Coordinates of C-alpha atoms in Angstrom, one line a residue:
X30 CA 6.5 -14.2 -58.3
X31 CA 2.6 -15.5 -59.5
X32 CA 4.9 -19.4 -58.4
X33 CA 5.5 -18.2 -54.9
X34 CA 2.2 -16.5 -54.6
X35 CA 0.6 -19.5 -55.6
X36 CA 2.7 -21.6 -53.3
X37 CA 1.9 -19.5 -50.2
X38 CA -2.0 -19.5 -51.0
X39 CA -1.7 -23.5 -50.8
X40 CA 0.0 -23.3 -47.3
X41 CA -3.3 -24.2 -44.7
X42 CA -3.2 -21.9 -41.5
X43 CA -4.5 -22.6 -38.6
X44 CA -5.1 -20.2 -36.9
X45 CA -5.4 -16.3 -37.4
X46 CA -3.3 -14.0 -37.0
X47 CA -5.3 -12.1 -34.1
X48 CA -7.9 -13.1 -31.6
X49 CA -10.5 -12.0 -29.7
X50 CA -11.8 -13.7 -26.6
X51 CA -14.2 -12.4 -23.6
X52 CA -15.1 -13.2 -19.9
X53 CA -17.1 -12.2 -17.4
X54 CA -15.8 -10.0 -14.4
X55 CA -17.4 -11.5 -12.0
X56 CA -14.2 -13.8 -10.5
X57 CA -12.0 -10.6 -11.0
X58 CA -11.5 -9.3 -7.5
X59 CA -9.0 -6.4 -7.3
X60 CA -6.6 -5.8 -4.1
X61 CA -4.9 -2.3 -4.3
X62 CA -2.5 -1.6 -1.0
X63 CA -3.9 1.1 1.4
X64 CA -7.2 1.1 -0.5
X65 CA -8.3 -2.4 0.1
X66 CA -10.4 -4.0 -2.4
X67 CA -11.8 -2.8 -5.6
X68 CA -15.4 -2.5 -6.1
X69 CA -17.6 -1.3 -9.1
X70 CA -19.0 0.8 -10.0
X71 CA -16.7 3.1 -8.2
X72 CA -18.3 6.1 -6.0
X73 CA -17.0 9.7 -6.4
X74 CA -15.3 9.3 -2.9
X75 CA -14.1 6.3 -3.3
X76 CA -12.7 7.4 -6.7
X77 CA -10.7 10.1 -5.6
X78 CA -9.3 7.7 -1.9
X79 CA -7.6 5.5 -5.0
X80 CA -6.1 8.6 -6.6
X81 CA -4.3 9.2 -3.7
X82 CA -2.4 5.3 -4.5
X83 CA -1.6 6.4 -8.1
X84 CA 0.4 8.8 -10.0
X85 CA -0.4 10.5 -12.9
X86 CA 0.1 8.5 -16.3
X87 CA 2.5 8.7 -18.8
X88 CA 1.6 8.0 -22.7
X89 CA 3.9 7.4 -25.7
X90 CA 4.6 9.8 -28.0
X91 CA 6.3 9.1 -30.8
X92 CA 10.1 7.5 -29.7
X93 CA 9.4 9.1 -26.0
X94 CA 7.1 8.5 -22.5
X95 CA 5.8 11.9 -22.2
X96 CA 3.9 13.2 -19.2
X97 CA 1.2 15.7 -20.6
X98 CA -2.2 16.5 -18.5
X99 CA -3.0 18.4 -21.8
X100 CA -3.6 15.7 -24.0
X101 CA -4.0 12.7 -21.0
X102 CA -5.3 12.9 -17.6
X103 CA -5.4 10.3 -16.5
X104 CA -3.7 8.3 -13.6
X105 CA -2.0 5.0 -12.7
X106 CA -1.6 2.4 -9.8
X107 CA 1.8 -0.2 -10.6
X108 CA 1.5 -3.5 -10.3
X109 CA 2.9 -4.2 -7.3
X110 CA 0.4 -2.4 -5.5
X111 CA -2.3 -4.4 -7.1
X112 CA -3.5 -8.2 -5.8
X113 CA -5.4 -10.4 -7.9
X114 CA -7.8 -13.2 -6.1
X115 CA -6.6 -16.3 -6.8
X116 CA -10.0 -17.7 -8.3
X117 CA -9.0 -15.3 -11.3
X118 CA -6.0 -17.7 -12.3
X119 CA -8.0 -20.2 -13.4
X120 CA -11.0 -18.5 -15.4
X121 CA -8.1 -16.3 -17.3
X122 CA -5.5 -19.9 -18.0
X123 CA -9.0 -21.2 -19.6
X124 CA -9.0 -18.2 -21.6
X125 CA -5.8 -18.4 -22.5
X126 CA -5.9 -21.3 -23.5
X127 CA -8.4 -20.8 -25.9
X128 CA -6.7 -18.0 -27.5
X129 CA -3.5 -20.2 -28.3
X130 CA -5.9 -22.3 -30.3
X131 CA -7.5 -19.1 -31.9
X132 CA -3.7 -18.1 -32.7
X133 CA -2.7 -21.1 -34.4
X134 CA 0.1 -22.2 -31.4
X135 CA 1.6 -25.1 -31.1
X136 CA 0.4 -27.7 -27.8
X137 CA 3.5 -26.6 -26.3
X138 CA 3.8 -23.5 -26.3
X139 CA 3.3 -20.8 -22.9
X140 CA 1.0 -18.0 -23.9
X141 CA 1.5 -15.7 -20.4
X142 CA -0.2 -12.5 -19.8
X143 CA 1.2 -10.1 -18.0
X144 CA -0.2 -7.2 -15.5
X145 CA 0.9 -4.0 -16.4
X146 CA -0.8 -1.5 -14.2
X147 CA -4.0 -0.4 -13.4
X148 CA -5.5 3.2 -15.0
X149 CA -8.1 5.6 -13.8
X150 CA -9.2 7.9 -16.2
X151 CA -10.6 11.4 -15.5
X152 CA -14.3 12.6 -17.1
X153 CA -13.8 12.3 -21.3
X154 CA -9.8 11.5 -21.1
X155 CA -10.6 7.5 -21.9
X156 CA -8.5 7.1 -25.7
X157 CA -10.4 6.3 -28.7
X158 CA -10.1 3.3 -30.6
X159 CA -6.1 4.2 -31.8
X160 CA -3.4 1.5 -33.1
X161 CA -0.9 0.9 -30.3
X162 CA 2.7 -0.6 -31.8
X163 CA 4.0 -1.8 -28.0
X164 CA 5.1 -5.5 -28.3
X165 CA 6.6 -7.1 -25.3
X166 CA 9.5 -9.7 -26.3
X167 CA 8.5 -10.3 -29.8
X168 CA 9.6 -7.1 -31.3
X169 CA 13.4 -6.4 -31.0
X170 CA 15.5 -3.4 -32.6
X171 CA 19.4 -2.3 -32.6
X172 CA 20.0 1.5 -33.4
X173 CA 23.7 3.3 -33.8
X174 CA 23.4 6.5 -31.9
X175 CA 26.0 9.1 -32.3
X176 CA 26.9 12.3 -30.1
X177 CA 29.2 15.3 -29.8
X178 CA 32.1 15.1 -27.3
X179 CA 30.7 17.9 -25.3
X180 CA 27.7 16.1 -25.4
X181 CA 29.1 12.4 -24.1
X182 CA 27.8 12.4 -20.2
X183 CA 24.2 14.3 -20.8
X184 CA 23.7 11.5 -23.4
X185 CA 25.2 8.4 -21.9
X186 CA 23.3 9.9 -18.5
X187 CA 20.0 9.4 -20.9
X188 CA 20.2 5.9 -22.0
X189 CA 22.1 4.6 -18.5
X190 CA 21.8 6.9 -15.8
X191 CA 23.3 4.1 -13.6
X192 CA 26.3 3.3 -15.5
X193 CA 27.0 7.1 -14.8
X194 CA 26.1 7.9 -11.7
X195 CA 28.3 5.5 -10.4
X196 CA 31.4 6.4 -12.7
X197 CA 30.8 9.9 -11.0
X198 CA 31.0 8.7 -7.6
X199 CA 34.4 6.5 -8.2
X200 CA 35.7 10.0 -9.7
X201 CA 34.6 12.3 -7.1
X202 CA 37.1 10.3 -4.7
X203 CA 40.0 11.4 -6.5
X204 CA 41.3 15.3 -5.9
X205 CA 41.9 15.6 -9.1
X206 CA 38.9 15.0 -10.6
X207 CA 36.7 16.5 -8.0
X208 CA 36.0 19.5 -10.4
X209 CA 35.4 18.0 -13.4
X210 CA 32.9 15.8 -11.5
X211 CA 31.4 18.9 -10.4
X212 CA 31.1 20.2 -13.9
X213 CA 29.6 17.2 -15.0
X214 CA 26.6 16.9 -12.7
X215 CA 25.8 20.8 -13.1
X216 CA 25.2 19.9 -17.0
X217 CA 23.6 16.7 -15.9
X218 CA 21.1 18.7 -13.4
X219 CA 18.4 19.4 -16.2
X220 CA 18.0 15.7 -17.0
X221 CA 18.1 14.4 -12.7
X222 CA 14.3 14.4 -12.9
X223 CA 14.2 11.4 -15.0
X224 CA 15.8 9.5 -11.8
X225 CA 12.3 10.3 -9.7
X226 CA 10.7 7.5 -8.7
X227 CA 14.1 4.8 -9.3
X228 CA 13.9 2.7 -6.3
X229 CA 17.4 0.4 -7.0
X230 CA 18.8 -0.2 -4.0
X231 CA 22.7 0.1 -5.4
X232 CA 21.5 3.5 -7.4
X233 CA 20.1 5.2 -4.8
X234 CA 23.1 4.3 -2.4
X235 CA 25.6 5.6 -5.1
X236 CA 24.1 8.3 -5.2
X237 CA 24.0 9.5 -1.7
X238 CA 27.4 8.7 -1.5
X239 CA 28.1 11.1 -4.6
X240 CA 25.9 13.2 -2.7
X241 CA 28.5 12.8 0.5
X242 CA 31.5 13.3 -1.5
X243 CA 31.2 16.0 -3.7
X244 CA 31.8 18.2 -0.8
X245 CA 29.4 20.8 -2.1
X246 CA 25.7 21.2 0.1
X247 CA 24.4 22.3 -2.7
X248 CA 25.3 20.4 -5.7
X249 CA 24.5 17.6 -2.6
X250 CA 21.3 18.3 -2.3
X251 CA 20.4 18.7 -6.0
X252 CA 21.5 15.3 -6.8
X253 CA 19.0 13.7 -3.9
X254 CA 16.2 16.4 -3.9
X255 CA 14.1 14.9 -6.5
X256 CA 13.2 11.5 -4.8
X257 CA 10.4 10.8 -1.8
X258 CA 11.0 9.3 1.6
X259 CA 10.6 6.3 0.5
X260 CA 14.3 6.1 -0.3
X261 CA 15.1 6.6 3.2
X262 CA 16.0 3.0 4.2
X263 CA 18.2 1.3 6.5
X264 CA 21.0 1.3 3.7
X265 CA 21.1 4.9 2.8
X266 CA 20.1 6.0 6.8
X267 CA 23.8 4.7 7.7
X268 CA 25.1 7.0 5.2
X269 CA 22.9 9.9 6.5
X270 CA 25.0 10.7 9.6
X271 CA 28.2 11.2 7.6
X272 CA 26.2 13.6 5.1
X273 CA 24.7 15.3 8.5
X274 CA 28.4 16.1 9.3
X275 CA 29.9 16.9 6.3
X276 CA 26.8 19.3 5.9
X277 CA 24.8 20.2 8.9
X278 CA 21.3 18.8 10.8
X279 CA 19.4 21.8 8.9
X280 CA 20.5 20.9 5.5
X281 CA 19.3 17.1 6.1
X282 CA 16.1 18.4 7.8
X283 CA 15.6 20.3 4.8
X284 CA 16.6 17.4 3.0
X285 CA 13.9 15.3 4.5
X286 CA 10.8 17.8 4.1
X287 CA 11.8 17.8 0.2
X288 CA 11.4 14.3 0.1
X289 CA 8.0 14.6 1.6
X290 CA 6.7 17.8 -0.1
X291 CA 4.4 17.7 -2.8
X292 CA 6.8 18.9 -5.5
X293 CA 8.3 15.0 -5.1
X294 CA 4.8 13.6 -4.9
X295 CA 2.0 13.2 -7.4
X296 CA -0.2 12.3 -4.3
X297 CA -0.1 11.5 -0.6
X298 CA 3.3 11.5 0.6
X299 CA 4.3 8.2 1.8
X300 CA 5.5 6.2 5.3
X301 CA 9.2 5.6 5.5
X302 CA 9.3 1.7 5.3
X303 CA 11.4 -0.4 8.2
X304 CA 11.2 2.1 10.3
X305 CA 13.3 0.8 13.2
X306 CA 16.2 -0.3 11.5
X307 CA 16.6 3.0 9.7
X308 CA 16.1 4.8 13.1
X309 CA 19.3 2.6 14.7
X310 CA 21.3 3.2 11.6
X311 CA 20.6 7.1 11.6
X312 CA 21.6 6.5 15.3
X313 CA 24.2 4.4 15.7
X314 CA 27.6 6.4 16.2
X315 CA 25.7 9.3 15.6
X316 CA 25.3 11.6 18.9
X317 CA 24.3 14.5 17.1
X318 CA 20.7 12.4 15.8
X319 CA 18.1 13.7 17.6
X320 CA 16.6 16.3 15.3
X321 CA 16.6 13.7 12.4
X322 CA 15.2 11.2 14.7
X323 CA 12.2 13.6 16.5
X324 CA 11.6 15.1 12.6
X325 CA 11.1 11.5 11.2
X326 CA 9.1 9.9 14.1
X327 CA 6.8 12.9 14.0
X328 CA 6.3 12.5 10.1
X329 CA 5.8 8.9 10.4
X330 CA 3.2 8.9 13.3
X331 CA 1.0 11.7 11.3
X332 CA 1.4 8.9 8.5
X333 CA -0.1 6.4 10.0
X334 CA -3.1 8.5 11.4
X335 CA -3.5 9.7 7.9
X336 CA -3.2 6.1 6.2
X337 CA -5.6 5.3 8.8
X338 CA -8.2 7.8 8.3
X339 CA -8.4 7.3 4.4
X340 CA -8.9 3.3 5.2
X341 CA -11.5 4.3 7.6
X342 CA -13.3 6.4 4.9
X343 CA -13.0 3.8 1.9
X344 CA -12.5 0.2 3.4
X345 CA -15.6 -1.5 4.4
X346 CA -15.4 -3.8 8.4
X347 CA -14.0 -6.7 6.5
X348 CA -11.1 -5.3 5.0
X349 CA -10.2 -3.3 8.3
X350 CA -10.0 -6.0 9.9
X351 CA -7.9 -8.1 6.9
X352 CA -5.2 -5.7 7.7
X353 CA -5.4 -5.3 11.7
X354 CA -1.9 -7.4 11.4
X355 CA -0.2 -5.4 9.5
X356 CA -1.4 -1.8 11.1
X357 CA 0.1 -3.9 14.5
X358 CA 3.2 -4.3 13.4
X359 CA 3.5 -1.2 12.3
X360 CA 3.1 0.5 15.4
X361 CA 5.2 -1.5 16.9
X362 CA 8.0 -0.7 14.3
X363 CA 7.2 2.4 15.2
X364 CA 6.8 1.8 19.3
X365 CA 10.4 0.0 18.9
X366 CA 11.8 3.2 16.6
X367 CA 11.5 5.5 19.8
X368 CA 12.8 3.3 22.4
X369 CA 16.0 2.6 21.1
X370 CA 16.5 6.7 20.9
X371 CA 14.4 7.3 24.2
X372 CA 12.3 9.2 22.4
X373 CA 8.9 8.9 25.2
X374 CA 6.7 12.2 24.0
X375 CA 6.3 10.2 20.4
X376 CA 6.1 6.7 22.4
X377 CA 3.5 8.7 24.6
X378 CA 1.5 10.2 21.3
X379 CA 1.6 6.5 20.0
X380 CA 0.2 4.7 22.4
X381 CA -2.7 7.3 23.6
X382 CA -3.1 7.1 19.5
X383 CA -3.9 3.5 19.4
X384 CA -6.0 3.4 22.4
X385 CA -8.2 6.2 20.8
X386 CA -8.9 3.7 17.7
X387 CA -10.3 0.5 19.0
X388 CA -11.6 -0.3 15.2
X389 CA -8.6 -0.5 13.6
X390 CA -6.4 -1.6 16.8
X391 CA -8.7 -3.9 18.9
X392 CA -7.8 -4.7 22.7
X393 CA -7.2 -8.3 21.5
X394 CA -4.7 -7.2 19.1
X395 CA -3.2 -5.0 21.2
X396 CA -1.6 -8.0 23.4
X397 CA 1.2 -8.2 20.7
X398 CA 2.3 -4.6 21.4
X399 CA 2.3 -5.3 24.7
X400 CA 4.1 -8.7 24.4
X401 CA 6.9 -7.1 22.5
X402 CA 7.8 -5.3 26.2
X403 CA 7.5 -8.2 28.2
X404 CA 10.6 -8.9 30.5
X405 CA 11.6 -4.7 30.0
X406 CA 13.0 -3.5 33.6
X407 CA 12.0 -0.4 32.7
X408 CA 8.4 -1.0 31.7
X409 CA 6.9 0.5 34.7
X410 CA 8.5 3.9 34.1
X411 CA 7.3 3.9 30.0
X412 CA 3.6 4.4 28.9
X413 CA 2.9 0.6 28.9
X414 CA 1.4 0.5 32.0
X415 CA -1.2 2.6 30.2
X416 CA -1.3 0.3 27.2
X417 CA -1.8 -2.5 29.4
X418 CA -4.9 -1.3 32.3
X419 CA -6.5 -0.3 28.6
X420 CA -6.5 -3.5 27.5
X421 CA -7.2 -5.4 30.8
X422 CA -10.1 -3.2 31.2
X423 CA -11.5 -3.7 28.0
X424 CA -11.0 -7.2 27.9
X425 CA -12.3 -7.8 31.9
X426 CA -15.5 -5.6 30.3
X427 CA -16.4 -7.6 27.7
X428 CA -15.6 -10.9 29.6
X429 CA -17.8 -9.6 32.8
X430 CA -20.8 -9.8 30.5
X431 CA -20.6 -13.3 30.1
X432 CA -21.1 -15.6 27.2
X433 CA -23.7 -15.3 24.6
X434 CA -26.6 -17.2 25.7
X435 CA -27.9 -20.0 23.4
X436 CA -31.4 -17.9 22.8
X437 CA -29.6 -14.7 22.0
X438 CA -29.7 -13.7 18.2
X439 CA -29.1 -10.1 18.5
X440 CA -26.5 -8.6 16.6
X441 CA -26.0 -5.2 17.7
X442 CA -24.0 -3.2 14.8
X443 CA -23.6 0.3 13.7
X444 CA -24.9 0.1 9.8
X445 CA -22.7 2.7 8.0
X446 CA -25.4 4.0 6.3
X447 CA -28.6 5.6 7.5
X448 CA -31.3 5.0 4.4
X449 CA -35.0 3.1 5.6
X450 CA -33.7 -0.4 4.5
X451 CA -31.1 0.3 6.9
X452 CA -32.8 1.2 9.5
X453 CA -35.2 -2.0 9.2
X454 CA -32.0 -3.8 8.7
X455 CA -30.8 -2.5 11.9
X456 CA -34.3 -3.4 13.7
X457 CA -33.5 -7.2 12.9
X458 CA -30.3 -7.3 13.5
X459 CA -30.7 -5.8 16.9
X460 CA -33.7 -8.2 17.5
X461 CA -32.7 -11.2 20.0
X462 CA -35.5 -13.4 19.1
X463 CA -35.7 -12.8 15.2
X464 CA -34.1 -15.1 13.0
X465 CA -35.1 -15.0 10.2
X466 CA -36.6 -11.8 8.0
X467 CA -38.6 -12.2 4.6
X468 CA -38.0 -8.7 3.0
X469 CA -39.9 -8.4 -0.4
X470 CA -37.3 -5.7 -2.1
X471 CA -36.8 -4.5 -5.9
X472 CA -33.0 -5.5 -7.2
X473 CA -31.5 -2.2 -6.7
X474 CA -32.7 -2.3 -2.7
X475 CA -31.7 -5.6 -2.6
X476 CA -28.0 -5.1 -3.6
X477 CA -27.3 -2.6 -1.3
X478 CA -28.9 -5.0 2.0
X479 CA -26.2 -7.5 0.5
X480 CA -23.6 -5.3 0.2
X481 CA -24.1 -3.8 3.7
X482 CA -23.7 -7.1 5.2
X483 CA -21.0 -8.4 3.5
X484 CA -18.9 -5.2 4.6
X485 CA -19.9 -6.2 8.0
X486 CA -19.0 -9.4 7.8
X487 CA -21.3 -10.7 10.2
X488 CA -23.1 -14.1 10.7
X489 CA -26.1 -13.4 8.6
X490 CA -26.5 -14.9 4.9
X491 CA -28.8 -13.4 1.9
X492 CA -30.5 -15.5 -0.5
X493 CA -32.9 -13.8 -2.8
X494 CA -36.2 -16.1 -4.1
X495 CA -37.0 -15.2 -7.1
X496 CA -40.9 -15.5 -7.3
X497 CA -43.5 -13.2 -7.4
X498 CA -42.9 -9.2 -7.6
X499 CA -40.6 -7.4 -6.0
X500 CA -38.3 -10.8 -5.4
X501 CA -38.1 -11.7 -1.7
X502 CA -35.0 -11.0 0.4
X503 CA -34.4 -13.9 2.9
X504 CA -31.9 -12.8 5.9
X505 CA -30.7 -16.0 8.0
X506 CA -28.9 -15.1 11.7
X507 CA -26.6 -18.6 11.3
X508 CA -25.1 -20.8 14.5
X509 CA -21.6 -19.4 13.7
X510 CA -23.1 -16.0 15.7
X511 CA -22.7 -18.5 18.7
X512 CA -19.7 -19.8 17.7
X513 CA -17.9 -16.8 17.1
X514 CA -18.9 -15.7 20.6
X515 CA -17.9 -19.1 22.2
X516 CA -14.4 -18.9 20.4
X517 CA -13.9 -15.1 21.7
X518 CA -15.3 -15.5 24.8
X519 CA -12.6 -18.3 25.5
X520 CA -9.6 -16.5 23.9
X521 CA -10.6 -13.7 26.0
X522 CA -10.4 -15.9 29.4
X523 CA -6.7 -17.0 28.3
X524 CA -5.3 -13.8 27.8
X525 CA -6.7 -12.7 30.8
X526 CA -4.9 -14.8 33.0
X527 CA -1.8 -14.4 30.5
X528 CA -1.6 -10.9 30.8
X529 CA -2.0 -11.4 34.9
X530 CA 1.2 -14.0 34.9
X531 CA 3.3 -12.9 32.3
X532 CA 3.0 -9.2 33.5
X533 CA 3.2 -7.7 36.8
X534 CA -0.2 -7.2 37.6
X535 CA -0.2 -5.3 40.7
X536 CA 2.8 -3.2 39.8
X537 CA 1.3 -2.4 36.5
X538 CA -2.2 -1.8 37.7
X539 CA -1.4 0.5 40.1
X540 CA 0.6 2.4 37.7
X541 CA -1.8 4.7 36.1

């Protein structure tokens, strides 16, 4: 033993058998979907706006992923919700990098990091320094597991829900089997809970199809109860009209409001995705749709308006306007949805919606709704005559006031706040003859000027020079105000005259 002790104290390392490397934050911008981007320190408002994106955490206890608000409170946002600037990439490959060498690792090997999820802990819920034994790839264990006969579906249901699930449905086809299937998921009911929040495509169709033919509305709806709208897609909404009349419109209403209750959500219930497709699918063949359809476009619209006003409260000018596209095509998901079931009191609702909310759906924007009705024999009896004397007025408004002239620096902008520096902020910007402003402004005063106007995004840049005391503010109106102008001003002629040939014009305007 002293030999091979000696032996292995001869053998040079190098590298150790941990490391510890550090970086500034600086480069890490964060992306989280229907939030927008992640600033911090994060307010108390904007705190709880990200809660509503998040669920509440898990921790491991022993063999098991327990949920216990007792001992953790805390929350969680996956992965796939969160965006990472690209910049990030290569400050964190230069830090891993380094850490290979720390680790002793050959040239070539791939040290990878991968994102997990993102965490917001409540007030005094943050662990303490603990030991954490999860390994990713580089720990690997067998085990034998052993269970009574009685016992055979609840376990096997445990370790591979999937495996069962669809063993159930191939048995519930068969007469003879249909109550032993029935049996099965009754003592399978306790553990369904663990399938909340699955979003496998083949799963969830297997089991809506168990759901279908069990033939019991009941046992039906137990098995699909526990998941949110979210599993309402194209795929499963062709199956929905078979389970509507194998159990009635009531029992797939009541369906439907489960999915979008709070007991299946840990926050804000969510928009059904693809809207339109689903809609023809819950449709097609289907005379008997219409209470599905009204009940789904109604939940939907409030969805948007709600998504909307929680982006309104915690998304600063830029960001609104970094996701005009996607609230566009959106609505007209949502604008195609009702026509193909005729349904005009929701068209009607979503069109005087958008019209209301010229900050997140801008006139200019609003030509791609329009477009997706050119050529429609029947546009003049729909609302889009509406949507389209709203836009023609708005743009023929802003164009009637002409270009910006080259000696106008006025930037005329409501400032979200209303503090002093605001209000002299406000003063300059609405000043047409002041360029420039020298602001002499401690560093607390000065962060929140620069923050205000990077929301904004508007043609103004802020340098600080750092001599005498406080340090000097320097705001700079730049040429890209005109250019902006010149560019918009331009667009807006074109579409003009597009909207004028491409759509009937008298026709349309005289059909308010």
């Amino acid at each position: 033993m002293e030999d091979i002790i000696a032996s292995l104290q001869k053998i040079q390392t190098h590298g150790s058998f941990w490391a510890k490397r550090s970086v500034s934050i600086d480069q890490l911008q964060l992306e989280i979907k229907g939030f927008g981007q992640l600033k911090l320190p994060l307010s108390a408002r904007n705190s709880n706006n990200l809660i509503k994106h998040a669920k509440p955490a898990k921790f491991g206890w022993r063999d098991q992923t327990i949920l216990d608000e007792k001992v953790r409170h805390a929350w969680e946002i996956p992965n796939n919700k969160i965006k990472i600037d690209r910049s990030w990439k290569q400050v964190f490959n230069s830090l891993l990098n380094l850490l290979k060498v720390d680790l002793g690792l050959p040239e070539s090997a791939l040290l990878k990091a991968d994102l997990h999820n993102l965490l917001i802990y409540e007030p005094g819920q943050f662990f303490a320094p603990h030991q954490d034994s999860e390994m990713d790839r580089w720990y690997h264990r067998a085990a034998i597991i052993l269970w009574r006969k009685q016992d055979h579906y609840p376990m096997l249901f445990i370790i591979d829900p999937n495996h069962v699930i669809k063993q159930l449905q191939k048995l519930s086809q068969k007469r003879a089997y249909v109550k032993q299937v029935h049996e099965i998921i009754t003592s399978l009911l306790p553990y369904w809970s663990c399938l909340r929040g699955n979003r496998e495509p083949s799963l969830i169709a297997a089991l809506f199809k168990l759901a279908l033919y069990i033939n019991d509305s009941q046992l039906a709806k137990a098995i699909i109860e526990h998941f949110d709208i979210e599993v309402l897609s194209p795929k499963t909404a062709s199956i929905i009209p078979s389970l509507q009349k194998a159990y009635g419109s009531s029992w797939c209403l009541d369906t439907f409001k489960l999915w979008t209750s709070s007991k299946n959500h840990w926050n804000s219930p969510t928009q059904c995705e693809n809207l339109f497709q689903t809609i023809v699918n819950l449709s097609s063949n289907n005379d008997h749709h219409q209470p599905l359809t009204d009940w789904l476009l109604t939940y939907q619209l409030q969805q948007i308006k709600g998504n909307n006003k929680d982006c309104k409260q915690s998304m600063s000018r830029v960001e609104l306007l970094k996701g005009t596209a996607e609230r566009i095509n959106e609505i007209i998901d949502f604008i195609n949805a009702c026509d193909v079931v005729n349904n005009t009191v929701m068209q009607i609702a979503g069109i005087n919606y958008i019209i209301t909310e010229s900050e997140l759906y801008p006139a200019l924007d609003l030509i791609n709704v329009l477009n997706c009705f050119k050529g429609k024999d029947d546009l003049k009896q729909r609302q889009y005559p509406k949507l389209f004397n709203y836009i023609l007025e708005s743009l023929e408004k802003e164009h009637n006031r002409g270009l910006r002239h080259e000696d106008d620096w006025s930037i005329k902008e409501k400032l979200p706040c209303n503090c002093q520096d605001c209000a002299v902020l406000t003063e300059f910007l609405y000043s047409s003859d002041q360029r420039n402003k020298i602001w002499p402004l401690n560093q607390d005063r000065r962060a929140h000027i620069h923050g205000i106007i990077d929301d904004l995004g508007i043609a103004v840049t802020h340098q600080t020079e750092r001599t005498g005391s406080p340090h000097k503010l320097i705001l700079t109106k730049t040429d890209k105000l005109h250019h902006q102008a010149k560019r918009r001003f331009e667009r807006i002629k074109r579409e003009l005259s597009s909207l004028k040939i491409n759509f009937s014009f008298t026709s349309l305007r005289t059909a308010k």
